[in-house]
């Protein structure tokens, strides 16, 4: 008999007042992704037939975020207009869940739980509760057991006795049960408590009363930490980064210090890749064999060919870089840049929407924007392409084997022919012919004796 279809209900209606933010709690980020996105990813990994997201506070912002991404037909949205507790939230989604389905309840502010931890819960025929053990369990509901160790209920801390508060096994809030049973129990949950809320935890006592076995699974506390304030948000970030760093090192990546590494996207690495301290990787990044990324560099949506070396304090964004290139230190490579093999982009050089041919060099203090640079071109220090006239961008084309002297301005649109040499200090406003020396300077140097600098009026 096939297993029942899994329906995941994600509770994401909380306001998150302790975050002191205008942004909905579930849209705060770790690893460059909203908390809710991590939870949706786990639900997909579990193979959920349908993911029901119960949203409330900041509903428009949450939907706008989701609608701005890739649509997923498996995700359905349920609005909880009034927040009356976790059981009330689950009840908002249950009408769309078939009786024969298996239900797993997750939380939009618990982003680190793993699919491997949740998978056994989804297979339990009765009621399954995910618990954890804390050295300091203050603030959590305690798991109550009888003398034989069977679960008898869950008591919230503010309603627990002194003895019950000494229990270290606590409720994570994550439960699983057949939909038909969950619907029956939730219909009997009452709000006769100090907060006048409908607690999902009350279904445990109801299951016991009905003679249904309550199965528990203990999760590592780091997986089930909730995010309620900025400090917990930072803790979740560091736990995620630790987890990602360990996985990458197992795959063969060398991290000089895994505690000083941030991955906010996806990275694919070849063999013998080394990443130094303080590096931030965002979006989708590909690092070829034997790539080195220096300290405190940022890589965002880039591809680096084998043997390329990025020195310290560089920012690479939206670029494709060939093999055996040398970049930095303190270089900025902006979107739509393509560097061929063995290109050198040195310190304090910025390249934007440009192509540099094989073996070309811009070793220091240069700006290349909207440029098409040929092979084996030398760009001297202080050279810039003047690509913007205040209204439109224009292109500079530089042929193969060109030598551009220091402190040169190439005023686009302009073409420099193959093999040309541009004298230092030139301002080039017309096309330069191939194979020739082109110089544009003042004809003589003058000095003005007795000239005085302007003075500020007192």
PDB file of C-alpha atoms in Angstrom, residues 43-242:
ATOM      1  CA  UNK A  43       9.557  20.737   2.731  1.00  0.00           C
ATOM      2  CA  UNK A  44      10.445  20.272  -0.943  1.00  0.00           C
ATOM      3  CA  UNK A  45      13.336  17.991  -0.008  1.00  0.00           C
ATOM      4  CA  UNK A  46      10.879  15.812   1.901  1.00  0.00           C
ATOM      5  CA  UNK A  47       8.816  15.459  -1.265  1.00  0.00           C
ATOM      6  CA  UNK A  48       5.736  17.262   0.046  1.00  0.00           C
ATOM      7  CA  UNK A  49       2.731  16.976  -2.245  1.00  0.00           C
ATOM      8  CA  UNK A  50       1.542  20.358  -1.017  1.00  0.00           C
ATOM      9  CA  UNK A  51       3.046  23.076   1.199  1.00  0.00           C
ATOM     10  CA  UNK A  52       0.467  25.207   3.005  1.00  0.00           C
ATOM     11  CA  UNK A  53       1.905  28.509   4.238  1.00  0.00           C
ATOM     12  CA  UNK A  54      -0.175  30.162   6.948  1.00  0.00           C
ATOM     13  CA  UNK A  55       0.723  33.857   6.899  1.00  0.00           C
ATOM     14  CA  UNK A  56      -0.607  36.859   8.783  1.00  0.00           C
ATOM     15  CA  UNK A  57       1.519  39.814   9.887  1.00  0.00           C
ATOM     16  CA  UNK A  58       3.098  41.466   6.841  1.00  0.00           C
ATOM     17  CA  UNK A  59       1.142  39.154   4.551  1.00  0.00           C
ATOM     18  CA  UNK A  60       1.475  41.473   1.545  1.00  0.00           C
ATOM     19  CA  UNK A  61       5.246  41.681   1.938  1.00  0.00           C
ATOM     20  CA  UNK A  62       5.585  37.914   2.330  1.00  0.00           C
ATOM     21  CA  UNK A  63       3.529  37.258  -0.789  1.00  0.00           C
ATOM     22  CA  UNK A  64       5.402  39.939  -2.738  1.00  0.00           C
ATOM     23  CA  UNK A  65       8.691  38.235  -1.893  1.00  0.00           C
ATOM     24  CA  UNK A  66       7.391  34.845  -2.951  1.00  0.00           C
ATOM     25  CA  UNK A  67       5.700  36.100  -6.120  1.00  0.00           C
ATOM     26  CA  UNK A  68       8.952  37.776  -7.137  1.00  0.00           C
ATOM     27  CA  UNK A  69      10.712  34.406  -7.253  1.00  0.00           C
ATOM     28  CA  UNK A  70      10.123  31.157  -9.110  1.00  0.00           C
ATOM     29  CA  UNK A  71       6.488  30.001  -8.879  1.00  0.00           C
ATOM     30  CA  UNK A  72       5.866  26.654  -7.194  1.00  0.00           C
ATOM     31  CA  UNK A  73       2.509  24.995  -7.794  1.00  0.00           C
ATOM     32  CA  UNK A  74       2.954  22.938  -4.624  1.00  0.00           C
ATOM     33  CA  UNK A  75       2.770  26.043  -2.404  1.00  0.00           C
ATOM     34  CA  UNK A  76      -0.646  27.230  -1.230  1.00  0.00           C
ATOM     35  CA  UNK A  77      -1.279  30.309   0.892  1.00  0.00           C
ATOM     36  CA  UNK A  78      -3.687  30.620   3.812  1.00  0.00           C
ATOM     37  CA  UNK A  79      -4.323  33.899   5.591  1.00  0.00           C
ATOM     38  CA  UNK A  80      -4.658  33.859   9.378  1.00  0.00           C
ATOM     39  CA  UNK A  81      -6.282  37.240   9.897  1.00  0.00           C
ATOM     40  CA  UNK A  82      -6.326  36.874  13.684  1.00  0.00           C
ATOM     41  CA  UNK A  83      -3.506  35.183  15.576  1.00  0.00           C
ATOM     42  CA  UNK A  84      -5.172  32.948  18.169  1.00  0.00           C
ATOM     43  CA  UNK A  85      -2.427  30.402  18.731  1.00  0.00           C
ATOM     44  CA  UNK A  86      -0.666  27.605  16.913  1.00  0.00           C
ATOM     45  CA  UNK A  87      -3.629  25.232  16.864  1.00  0.00           C
ATOM     46  CA  UNK A  88      -5.813  27.973  15.383  1.00  0.00           C
ATOM     47  CA  UNK A  89      -3.159  28.576  12.706  1.00  0.00           C
ATOM     48  CA  UNK A  90      -3.052  24.908  11.702  1.00  0.00           C
ATOM     49  CA  UNK A  91      -6.853  24.786  11.544  1.00  0.00           C
ATOM     50  CA  UNK A  92      -6.811  27.549   8.894  1.00  0.00           C
ATOM     51  CA  UNK A  93      -4.967  25.262   6.466  1.00  0.00           C
ATOM     52  CA  UNK A  94      -6.583  21.914   7.288  1.00  0.00           C
ATOM     53  CA  UNK A  95      -9.704  22.367   5.119  1.00  0.00           C
ATOM     54  CA  UNK A  96      -7.428  22.105   2.060  1.00  0.00           C
ATOM     55  CA  UNK A  97      -5.754  18.905   3.317  1.00  0.00           C
ATOM     56  CA  UNK A  98      -7.255  15.548   2.245  1.00  0.00           C
ATOM     57  CA  UNK A  99      -8.347  13.166   5.008  1.00  0.00           C
ATOM     58  CA  UNK A 100      -5.924  10.494   3.790  1.00  0.00           C
ATOM     59  CA  UNK A 101      -2.878  12.775   3.859  1.00  0.00           C
ATOM     60  CA  UNK A 102      -0.038  12.806   6.365  1.00  0.00           C
ATOM     61  CA  UNK A 103       0.482  16.264   7.906  1.00  0.00           C
ATOM     62  CA  UNK A 104       3.777  17.715   9.093  1.00  0.00           C
ATOM     63  CA  UNK A 105       3.729  21.069  10.892  1.00  0.00           C
ATOM     64  CA  UNK A 106       6.801  23.280  10.537  1.00  0.00           C
ATOM     65  CA  UNK A 107       7.577  26.873  11.522  1.00  0.00           C
ATOM     66  CA  UNK A 108       8.714  29.728   9.319  1.00  0.00           C
ATOM     67  CA  UNK A 109      11.122  30.968  11.993  1.00  0.00           C
ATOM     68  CA  UNK A 110      12.847  27.587  12.574  1.00  0.00           C
ATOM     69  CA  UNK A 111      15.068  27.476   9.468  1.00  0.00           C
ATOM     70  CA  UNK A 112      17.797  24.963  10.322  1.00  0.00           C
ATOM     71  CA  UNK A 113      15.948  21.697  10.811  1.00  0.00           C
ATOM     72  CA  UNK A 114      17.170  19.022   8.400  1.00  0.00           C
ATOM     73  CA  UNK A 115      15.056  16.842   6.161  1.00  0.00           C
ATOM     74  CA  UNK A 116      16.826  13.746   7.527  1.00  0.00           C
ATOM     75  CA  UNK A 117      15.610  14.656  11.013  1.00  0.00           C
ATOM     76  CA  UNK A 118      12.021  15.162   9.878  1.00  0.00           C
ATOM     77  CA  UNK A 119      11.666  12.201   7.545  1.00  0.00           C
ATOM     78  CA  UNK A 120      10.957   9.581  10.268  1.00  0.00           C
ATOM     79  CA  UNK A 121       8.193  11.798  11.703  1.00  0.00           C
ATOM     80  CA  UNK A 122       6.390  11.877   8.391  1.00  0.00           C
ATOM     81  CA  UNK A 123       6.154   8.082   8.433  1.00  0.00           C
ATOM     82  CA  UNK A 124       4.555   7.711  11.891  1.00  0.00           C
ATOM     83  CA  UNK A 125       0.967   6.415  11.797  1.00  0.00           C
ATOM     84  CA  UNK A 126      -0.024   7.978  15.121  1.00  0.00           C
ATOM     85  CA  UNK A 127       1.207  11.292  16.528  1.00  0.00           C
ATOM     86  CA  UNK A 128       4.888  12.191  16.234  1.00  0.00           C
ATOM     87  CA  UNK A 129       6.512  15.000  18.204  1.00  0.00           C
ATOM     88  CA  UNK A 130       9.987  16.397  17.634  1.00  0.00           C
ATOM     89  CA  UNK A 131      11.719  17.236  20.921  1.00  0.00           C
ATOM     90  CA  UNK A 132      15.131  18.426  22.011  1.00  0.00           C
ATOM     91  CA  UNK A 133      17.084  18.503  25.263  1.00  0.00           C
ATOM     92  CA  UNK A 134      18.344  21.846  26.605  1.00  0.00           C
ATOM     93  CA  UNK A 135      20.640  22.601  29.514  1.00  0.00           C
ATOM     94  CA  UNK A 136      18.624  25.767  30.158  1.00  0.00           C
ATOM     95  CA  UNK A 137      15.057  25.061  28.976  1.00  0.00           C
ATOM     96  CA  UNK A 138      13.509  28.322  30.126  1.00  0.00           C
ATOM     97  CA  UNK A 139      10.665  29.487  27.925  1.00  0.00           C
ATOM     98  CA  UNK A 140       9.873  26.120  26.381  1.00  0.00           C
ATOM     99  CA  UNK A 141       7.025  23.666  26.896  1.00  0.00           C
ATOM    100  CA  UNK A 142       8.161  20.559  28.808  1.00  0.00           C
ATOM    101  CA  UNK A 143       7.553  16.974  27.675  1.00  0.00           C
ATOM    102  CA  UNK A 144       5.624  15.017  30.301  1.00  0.00           C
ATOM    103  CA  UNK A 145       6.142  11.261  30.552  1.00  0.00           C
ATOM    104  CA  UNK A 146       4.825   8.506  32.795  1.00  0.00           C
ATOM    105  CA  UNK A 147       6.911   6.019  34.772  1.00  0.00           C
ATOM    106  CA  UNK A 148       7.361   3.875  31.681  1.00  0.00           C
ATOM    107  CA  UNK A 149       8.612   6.786  29.613  1.00  0.00           C
ATOM    108  CA  UNK A 150       5.495   7.145  27.508  1.00  0.00           C
ATOM    109  CA  UNK A 151       4.489  10.694  26.604  1.00  0.00           C
ATOM    110  CA  UNK A 152       1.430  11.919  28.488  1.00  0.00           C
ATOM    111  CA  UNK A 153       1.349  15.576  27.478  1.00  0.00           C
ATOM    112  CA  UNK A 154       3.151  18.894  27.110  1.00  0.00           C
ATOM    113  CA  UNK A 155       2.945  21.697  29.645  1.00  0.00           C
ATOM    114  CA  UNK A 156       3.824  25.314  28.824  1.00  0.00           C
ATOM    115  CA  UNK A 157       6.385  26.827  31.167  1.00  0.00           C
ATOM    116  CA  UNK A 158       4.122  29.529  32.594  1.00  0.00           C
ATOM    117  CA  UNK A 159       1.628  26.825  33.572  1.00  0.00           C
ATOM    118  CA  UNK A 160       4.164  24.240  34.793  1.00  0.00           C
ATOM    119  CA  UNK A 161       4.854  23.289  38.396  1.00  0.00           C
ATOM    120  CA  UNK A 162       8.302  23.710  39.916  1.00  0.00           C
ATOM    121  CA  UNK A 163       8.983  20.006  39.338  1.00  0.00           C
ATOM    122  CA  UNK A 164       7.859  20.178  35.731  1.00  0.00           C
ATOM    123  CA  UNK A 165      10.086  23.168  35.085  1.00  0.00           C
ATOM    124  CA  UNK A 166      13.061  21.003  35.979  1.00  0.00           C
ATOM    125  CA  UNK A 167      12.437  18.794  32.936  1.00  0.00           C
ATOM    126  CA  UNK A 168      15.079  19.385  30.259  1.00  0.00           C
ATOM    127  CA  UNK A 169      13.329  17.674  27.347  1.00  0.00           C
ATOM    128  CA  UNK A 170      11.286  20.336  25.587  1.00  0.00           C
ATOM    129  CA  UNK A 171       8.802  20.666  22.779  1.00  0.00           C
ATOM    130  CA  UNK A 172      10.000  22.087  19.461  1.00  0.00           C
ATOM    131  CA  UNK A 173       6.452  22.568  18.171  1.00  0.00           C
ATOM    132  CA  UNK A 174       7.077  20.329  15.175  1.00  0.00           C
ATOM    133  CA  UNK A 175       4.512  17.528  14.966  1.00  0.00           C
ATOM    134  CA  UNK A 176       3.245  15.022  12.419  1.00  0.00           C
ATOM    135  CA  UNK A 177       0.025  13.036  12.261  1.00  0.00           C
ATOM    136  CA  UNK A 178      -2.552  11.675   9.823  1.00  0.00           C
ATOM    137  CA  UNK A 179      -4.848  14.470   8.704  1.00  0.00           C
ATOM    138  CA  UNK A 180      -8.011  12.685   9.830  1.00  0.00           C
ATOM    139  CA  UNK A 181      -6.665  12.384  13.404  1.00  0.00           C
ATOM    140  CA  UNK A 182      -5.276  15.898  13.518  1.00  0.00           C
ATOM    141  CA  UNK A 183      -8.594  17.367  12.395  1.00  0.00           C
ATOM    142  CA  UNK A 184     -10.408  15.407  15.103  1.00  0.00           C
ATOM    143  CA  UNK A 185      -8.055  16.532  17.859  1.00  0.00           C
ATOM    144  CA  UNK A 186      -7.943  20.172  16.828  1.00  0.00           C
ATOM    145  CA  UNK A 187     -11.735  20.352  16.908  1.00  0.00           C
ATOM    146  CA  UNK A 188     -11.493  19.527  20.624  1.00  0.00           C
ATOM    147  CA  UNK A 189      -8.702  21.972  21.556  1.00  0.00           C
ATOM    148  CA  UNK A 190      -9.894  24.701  23.926  1.00  0.00           C
ATOM    149  CA  UNK A 191      -8.421  28.057  24.884  1.00  0.00           C
ATOM    150  CA  UNK A 192      -8.910  27.757  28.649  1.00  0.00           C
ATOM    151  CA  UNK A 193      -5.409  28.962  29.474  1.00  0.00           C
ATOM    152  CA  UNK A 194      -3.834  32.195  30.693  1.00  0.00           C
ATOM    153  CA  UNK A 195      -3.293  33.530  27.157  1.00  0.00           C
ATOM    154  CA  UNK A 196      -6.693  32.459  25.817  1.00  0.00           C
ATOM    155  CA  UNK A 197      -4.969  30.843  22.853  1.00  0.00           C
ATOM    156  CA  UNK A 198      -5.456  27.501  21.121  1.00  0.00           C
ATOM    157  CA  UNK A 199      -2.250  25.514  21.628  1.00  0.00           C
ATOM    158  CA  UNK A 200      -1.174  22.862  19.131  1.00  0.00           C
ATOM    159  CA  UNK A 201       0.593  21.119  22.012  1.00  0.00           C
ATOM    160  CA  UNK A 202      -2.807  20.185  23.478  1.00  0.00           C
ATOM    161  CA  UNK A 203      -3.238  17.540  20.785  1.00  0.00           C
ATOM    162  CA  UNK A 204      -0.685  15.397  22.633  1.00  0.00           C
ATOM    163  CA  UNK A 205      -2.927  14.913  25.659  1.00  0.00           C
ATOM    164  CA  UNK A 206      -5.904  14.348  23.364  1.00  0.00           C
ATOM    165  CA  UNK A 207      -4.003  11.652  21.448  1.00  0.00           C
ATOM    166  CA  UNK A 208      -3.080   9.936  24.711  1.00  0.00           C
ATOM    167  CA  UNK A 209      -6.722  10.103  25.809  1.00  0.00           C
ATOM    168  CA  UNK A 210      -7.763   8.422  22.554  1.00  0.00           C
ATOM    169  CA  UNK A 211      -5.193   5.672  23.072  1.00  0.00           C
ATOM    170  CA  UNK A 212      -3.011   6.795  20.168  1.00  0.00           C
ATOM    171  CA  UNK A 213       0.705   6.189  20.630  1.00  0.00           C
ATOM    172  CA  UNK A 214       2.786   9.372  20.781  1.00  0.00           C
ATOM    173  CA  UNK A 215       6.193   8.854  19.206  1.00  0.00           C
ATOM    174  CA  UNK A 216       9.052  11.267  19.870  1.00  0.00           C
ATOM    175  CA  UNK A 217      12.296  11.934  18.080  1.00  0.00           C
ATOM    176  CA  UNK A 218      15.042  13.990  19.723  1.00  0.00           C
ATOM    177  CA  UNK A 219      16.731  16.571  17.470  1.00  0.00           C
ATOM    178  CA  UNK A 220      20.010  18.415  18.053  1.00  0.00           C
ATOM    179  CA  UNK A 221      19.164  21.739  19.685  1.00  0.00           C
ATOM    180  CA  UNK A 222      20.999  23.696  16.960  1.00  0.00           C
ATOM    181  CA  UNK A 223      18.568  22.378  14.344  1.00  0.00           C
ATOM    182  CA  UNK A 224      15.420  23.516  16.103  1.00  0.00           C
ATOM    183  CA  UNK A 225      16.427  26.920  17.406  1.00  0.00           C
ATOM    184  CA  UNK A 226      13.785  29.525  16.746  1.00  0.00           C
ATOM    185  CA  UNK A 227      14.562  33.072  15.634  1.00  0.00           C
ATOM    186  CA  UNK A 228      12.824  35.635  17.814  1.00  0.00           C
ATOM    187  CA  UNK A 229      15.364  38.458  18.149  1.00  0.00           C
ATOM    188  CA  UNK A 230      18.524  39.794  16.531  1.00  0.00           C
ATOM    189  CA  UNK A 231      20.804  37.750  18.764  1.00  0.00           C
ATOM    190  CA  UNK A 232      19.073  34.508  17.779  1.00  0.00           C
ATOM    191  CA  UNK A 233      19.171  35.587  14.145  1.00  0.00           C
ATOM    192  CA  UNK A 234      22.962  35.943  14.415  1.00  0.00           C
ATOM    193  CA  UNK A 235      23.233  32.556  16.161  1.00  0.00           C
ATOM    194  CA  UNK A 236      21.261  30.909  13.373  1.00  0.00           C
ATOM    195  CA  UNK A 237      23.496  32.585  10.778  1.00  0.00           C
ATOM    196  CA  UNK A 238      26.651  31.269  12.385  1.00  0.00           C
ATOM    197  CA  UNK A 239      25.225  27.767  12.777  1.00  0.00           C
ATOM    198  CA  UNK A 240      24.251  27.722   9.106  1.00  0.00           C
ATOM    199  CA  UNK A 241      27.687  28.964   8.049  1.00  0.00           C
ATOM    200  CA  UNK A 242      29.401  26.339  10.217  1.00  0.00           C
TER     201      UNK A 242
END
